[in-house]
XYZ file of C-alpha atoms in Angstrom:
355
model
C -17.696 16.304 29.627
C -20.798 14.148 29.513
C -22.569 14.246 26.157
C -25.930 12.541 25.660
C -27.323 10.698 22.646
C -30.914 11.352 21.614
C -33.303 10.550 18.742
C -34.219 14.181 18.029
C -32.128 17.347 17.911
C -33.367 20.266 19.989
C -33.007 23.618 18.280
C -33.269 27.077 19.852
C -35.803 29.391 18.170
C -33.164 31.276 16.205
C -31.930 28.019 14.620
C -35.290 26.518 13.602
C -34.705 27.503 9.985
C -31.568 25.311 10.036
C -33.442 22.143 10.925
C -32.813 19.196 8.674
C -35.819 18.214 6.597
C -34.748 14.764 5.520
C -36.380 11.435 4.976
C -33.401 9.925 6.804
C -34.390 10.240 10.474
C -30.831 9.382 11.493
C -29.658 12.836 10.424
C -31.849 14.348 13.153
C -30.192 12.231 15.844
C -28.431 14.306 18.473
C -25.205 13.953 20.426
C -24.611 16.876 22.709
C -25.772 18.651 25.851
C -29.166 18.959 27.494
C -31.091 22.185 27.016
C -31.300 23.905 30.444
C -34.091 22.377 32.514
C -34.937 19.591 30.066
C -33.946 15.945 30.511
C -35.184 14.972 27.043
C -34.027 17.857 24.828
C -30.489 17.606 23.459
C -28.642 20.368 21.631
C -26.242 18.802 19.142
C -22.622 19.795 19.874
C -19.820 19.369 17.336
C -17.137 21.327 19.206
C -17.025 22.076 22.937
C -14.926 25.010 24.132
C -14.794 23.655 27.695
C -12.842 20.513 26.894
C -9.334 19.861 25.598
C -8.416 19.855 21.909
C -7.745 16.057 21.906
C -11.195 15.472 23.455
C -12.770 17.586 20.712
C -11.010 15.459 18.095
C -12.660 12.398 19.640
C -16.075 14.092 19.700
C -15.706 15.102 16.042
C -14.701 11.552 15.061
C -17.787 10.079 16.752
C -20.093 12.758 15.287
C -18.716 12.027 11.840
C -19.884 8.428 11.708
C -22.328 7.278 14.402
C -25.465 8.219 12.432
C -24.542 5.959 9.511
C -27.491 3.501 9.275
C -25.176 0.710 8.136
C -23.402 0.735 11.520
C -26.644 -0.095 13.333
C -26.397 2.448 16.182
C -29.540 3.748 17.841
C -29.650 6.607 20.361
C -31.436 5.938 23.637
C -34.950 7.377 23.850
C -35.727 8.498 27.418
C -39.476 8.200 26.776
C -39.723 4.795 25.096
C -36.618 3.443 26.907
C -35.384 1.944 23.651
C -32.012 2.461 21.987
C -28.379 1.511 22.543
C -26.161 4.605 22.916
C -26.827 6.650 26.075
C -23.816 8.873 26.773
C -20.349 9.729 25.552
C -18.123 10.778 28.440
C -14.712 12.321 27.766
C -12.133 12.921 30.496
C -8.711 14.464 29.925
C -5.843 13.858 32.319
C -2.086 14.194 31.972
C 0.726 11.681 31.628
C 2.996 12.386 34.600
C 6.178 11.399 32.750
C 5.606 13.173 29.410
C 3.170 15.895 30.587
C 1.073 15.094 27.496
C -2.766 14.877 27.617
C -4.393 11.501 28.303
C -7.982 11.059 27.115
C -10.459 8.508 28.452
C -13.440 7.743 26.208
C -16.412 6.196 28.008
C -19.365 4.910 25.977
C -22.423 4.429 28.203
C -24.816 1.938 26.624
C -28.078 0.219 27.558
C -26.610 -3.262 26.981
C -23.259 -4.968 26.461
C -22.540 -5.370 22.742
C -18.777 -4.991 22.232
C -18.982 -6.199 18.638
C -21.395 -3.336 17.849
C -19.164 -0.760 19.563
C -16.009 -2.042 17.850
C -16.273 0.418 14.947
C -16.394 3.425 17.314
C -13.617 1.997 19.510
C -11.363 1.588 16.449
C -12.304 5.065 15.242
C -11.286 6.879 18.460
C -8.328 4.719 19.477
C -6.278 5.926 16.498
C -5.664 9.205 18.339
C -2.398 8.918 20.313
C -3.882 10.889 23.212
C -6.624 8.271 23.716
C -5.193 5.815 26.247
C -8.448 4.341 27.539
C -11.799 3.343 26.025
C -14.395 2.178 28.536
C -17.921 0.805 28.183
C -20.299 1.413 31.086
C -23.462 -0.673 30.743
C -26.494 0.933 32.359
C -29.658 -1.154 31.895
C -31.851 1.088 34.074
C -34.365 3.520 32.568
C -32.759 6.418 34.428
C -30.514 8.983 32.763
C -27.414 8.345 34.850
C -24.053 7.719 33.209
C -22.813 5.324 35.902
C -23.124 1.726 34.743
C -23.869 -1.438 36.679
C -21.058 -3.090 34.738
C -17.849 -1.663 33.319
C -15.603 -3.044 30.580
C -12.248 -1.812 29.280
C -12.387 -2.040 25.494
C -9.016 -0.445 24.727
C -5.914 0.552 26.671
C -5.905 1.294 30.388
C -8.816 1.343 32.838
C -7.800 4.763 34.209
C -5.996 8.001 33.382
C -3.644 10.064 35.551
C -3.629 13.628 36.810
C -1.312 15.571 39.124
C -2.533 17.814 41.917
C -0.677 19.453 44.822
C 2.450 17.508 43.910
C 0.697 14.116 44.015
C -0.247 11.708 41.221
C -3.832 10.436 41.002
C -5.370 7.587 39.016
C -8.872 8.414 37.804
C -11.285 5.741 36.606
C -14.480 6.278 34.612
C -16.893 6.660 37.544
C -14.612 8.231 40.148
C -15.212 11.855 41.058
C -12.344 14.229 40.355
C -12.472 18.017 40.078
C -12.925 18.818 36.397
C -11.110 22.174 36.513
C -7.681 20.924 37.590
C -5.995 24.340 37.549
C -8.566 25.829 39.894
C -8.591 22.632 41.973
C -5.017 23.570 42.957
C -6.429 26.791 44.401
C -9.297 24.947 46.101
C -7.125 22.291 47.769
C -4.520 24.858 48.906
C -7.366 26.751 50.595
C -8.618 23.532 52.248
C -5.095 22.826 53.519
C -4.842 26.353 54.924
C -8.246 26.067 56.646
C -7.338 22.678 58.133
C -4.517 24.414 59.972
C -2.443 21.250 60.230
C 0.353 21.592 62.813
C 2.732 19.590 60.655
C 4.184 17.577 63.540
C 2.593 14.251 62.489
C 0.377 14.248 65.591
C -3.113 14.854 64.204
C -5.884 12.541 63.035
C -7.955 13.585 59.987
C -11.414 12.200 59.158
C -12.075 12.690 55.432
C -15.807 12.300 54.689
C -16.991 11.842 51.064
C -13.304 11.351 50.220
C -13.733 10.319 46.567
C -10.389 9.211 45.143
C -8.613 10.533 48.241
C -7.417 13.841 46.801
C -7.963 16.013 49.899
C -6.979 13.403 52.479
C -3.788 12.429 50.661
C -2.641 16.044 50.326
C -2.982 16.369 54.129
C -1.500 12.923 54.913
C 2.032 14.182 54.418
C 1.839 16.252 57.606
C -0.552 14.351 59.930
C -0.483 11.076 61.873
C -3.272 9.320 59.973
C -6.125 9.980 57.552
C -9.362 7.963 57.583
C -11.441 8.394 54.422
C -15.038 7.276 53.769
C -16.824 7.145 50.414
C -19.869 5.331 48.998
C -18.521 4.619 45.475
C -16.514 1.345 45.541
C -14.391 2.265 42.508
C -13.430 5.588 44.102
C -12.201 3.757 47.219
C -10.190 1.373 45.023
C -8.673 4.431 43.313
C -7.983 6.137 46.663
C -6.057 3.099 47.946
C -4.138 2.898 44.679
C -3.390 6.638 44.823
C -1.975 6.245 48.348
C 0.268 3.430 47.104
C 1.419 5.339 44.006
C 2.447 8.301 46.156
C 4.118 6.188 48.841
C 1.610 7.247 51.515
C 1.130 4.605 54.208
C -0.768 6.602 56.844
C -4.137 6.679 55.041
C -7.036 4.219 55.406
C -9.960 4.318 52.963
C -13.275 2.610 53.721
C -16.267 2.100 51.428
C -19.605 2.940 53.031
C -22.739 5.060 52.655
C -22.471 8.102 54.941
C -26.229 8.647 54.586
C -26.876 5.322 56.311
C -24.525 5.378 59.283
C -25.532 3.682 62.539
C -24.352 3.754 66.151
C -21.250 1.715 65.209
C -19.872 4.432 62.932
C -16.859 6.012 64.590
C -15.687 2.914 66.442
C -13.078 2.080 63.805
C -11.029 5.253 64.072
C -9.707 7.437 66.919
C -11.274 10.817 67.623
C -10.140 13.167 64.840
C -8.555 16.568 65.352
C -9.787 17.715 61.932
C -12.860 16.649 59.949
C -13.030 17.318 56.209
C -16.514 16.971 54.733
C -17.016 17.356 50.984
C -20.536 16.073 50.235
C -22.303 16.109 46.883
C -25.107 18.554 46.123
C -27.721 17.210 48.607
C -25.322 17.961 51.475
C -25.060 15.926 54.664
C -27.749 13.633 56.078
C -29.085 14.640 59.504
C -27.654 11.370 60.907
C -24.153 12.478 59.911
C -24.684 15.956 61.344
C -25.775 14.427 64.669
C -22.680 12.216 64.610
C -20.396 15.237 64.058
C -22.081 17.194 66.849
C -21.536 14.275 69.223
C -17.974 13.746 67.978
C -16.993 17.348 68.784
C -13.830 17.474 66.689
C -11.937 20.757 67.247
C -12.150 21.784 63.558
C -14.412 20.986 60.620
C -13.578 22.067 57.077
C -16.828 21.862 55.099
C -16.440 21.946 51.313
C -19.655 22.422 49.348
C -20.694 22.765 45.707
C -24.253 23.812 46.649
C -24.628 27.079 48.627
C -28.221 26.200 49.657
C -27.426 22.891 51.379
C -24.159 24.378 52.624
C -26.067 27.149 54.458
C -28.510 24.588 55.877
C -25.800 22.273 57.192
C -23.736 25.144 58.645
C -26.870 26.348 60.447
C -27.423 22.872 61.905
C -23.799 22.551 63.036
C -23.742 26.031 64.590
C -27.293 26.429 65.918
C -28.689 22.897 66.027
C -32.160 21.740 65.027
C -34.707 22.774 67.646
C -37.556 20.517 66.467
C -35.240 17.490 66.624
C -33.806 18.536 69.988
C -30.297 18.824 68.501
C -27.922 21.468 69.865
C -25.227 23.058 67.722
C -21.710 23.491 69.076
C -19.659 25.092 66.295
C -18.807 28.632 65.238
C -18.311 29.587 61.592
C -14.860 31.188 61.403
C -14.478 31.742 57.657
C -16.219 31.076 54.351
C -14.472 31.426 51.009
C -16.187 30.769 47.655
C -13.964 29.456 44.841
C -14.956 30.075 41.213
C -14.633 26.586 39.752
C -16.605 27.106 36.531
C -16.202 30.617 35.065
C -19.272 32.133 33.367
C -21.589 29.852 35.352
C -23.161 30.233 38.811
C -21.261 27.178 40.097
C -18.836 27.672 42.969
C -17.216 25.624 45.703
C -17.408 27.036 49.220
C -14.693 26.237 51.766
C -15.977 26.808 55.295
C -14.002 26.590 58.526
C -15.866 25.734 61.702
C -14.349 25.596 65.181
C -15.742 23.959 68.287
C -17.186 26.522 70.691
């Protein structure tokens, strides 16, 4: 969960009578979630039903004290670009030996002031489930939670999670499916769609590989996996995850798949299976052209955005007439997976075969 700090609580109409009329402006500070469609309106959240109980204990501990004027904390103002605290990110994993929850607390701040954060670090690190406290420093005016610099203020720099029988290390900025139980369903479906022969003969190209979750689950039954990802920390995690699980037939490379050139593809043999799991904007036209020229027998396209998914599938199957690009794939199956119940958000797993 990513909670945001703000200088003013946003209240829905029905709660306006509850607003705090106080000379102390600090009491109107907010730590919570953005109102739908608003980057600058934050609904204060004291308890979040989506996250684990240990994570809620951390949230409550921070809410209890951060407004105290004597501590000197100021929430970041997205209009004036002043203030120290930007985001509180809480991730819950699981210790693979004890099966107990592991919580990572990530304070995203506008500058590096460990002495100022020390009170909050001490406050949250008393919980036995908290094994990692991180500080991401983001000096930009944007609202992103990814910092230019990262510091470990307490404990480990990552937490662990198990998926499909493998152990994964997850650092603060690495992507990992938030709904781990349903991720089991998602990755089983991806494995089924990949249709791996299981005779250690096939090459897999894993695009937007993140921490290597999909590629490593397939690596056990193929000749080699080649994974590409833009986030350097995710690639570091992917290599570590391969090592932790004793997988030696996986190569992970850091690079921006939106900026590929004519040399892309020269460092790996022609794949039998391509896995592509892009973020919401989908695949760049350069990458689509590359895949159409590559002509791998099967593509498993995993998408969290049905609109860009439909666009990219259309390009791969029917081409782009105005760009003189011909499609060469046929859509065999498409299965949505409900990753976030009670929301419109789904993952779609699509199988394409070369015509």
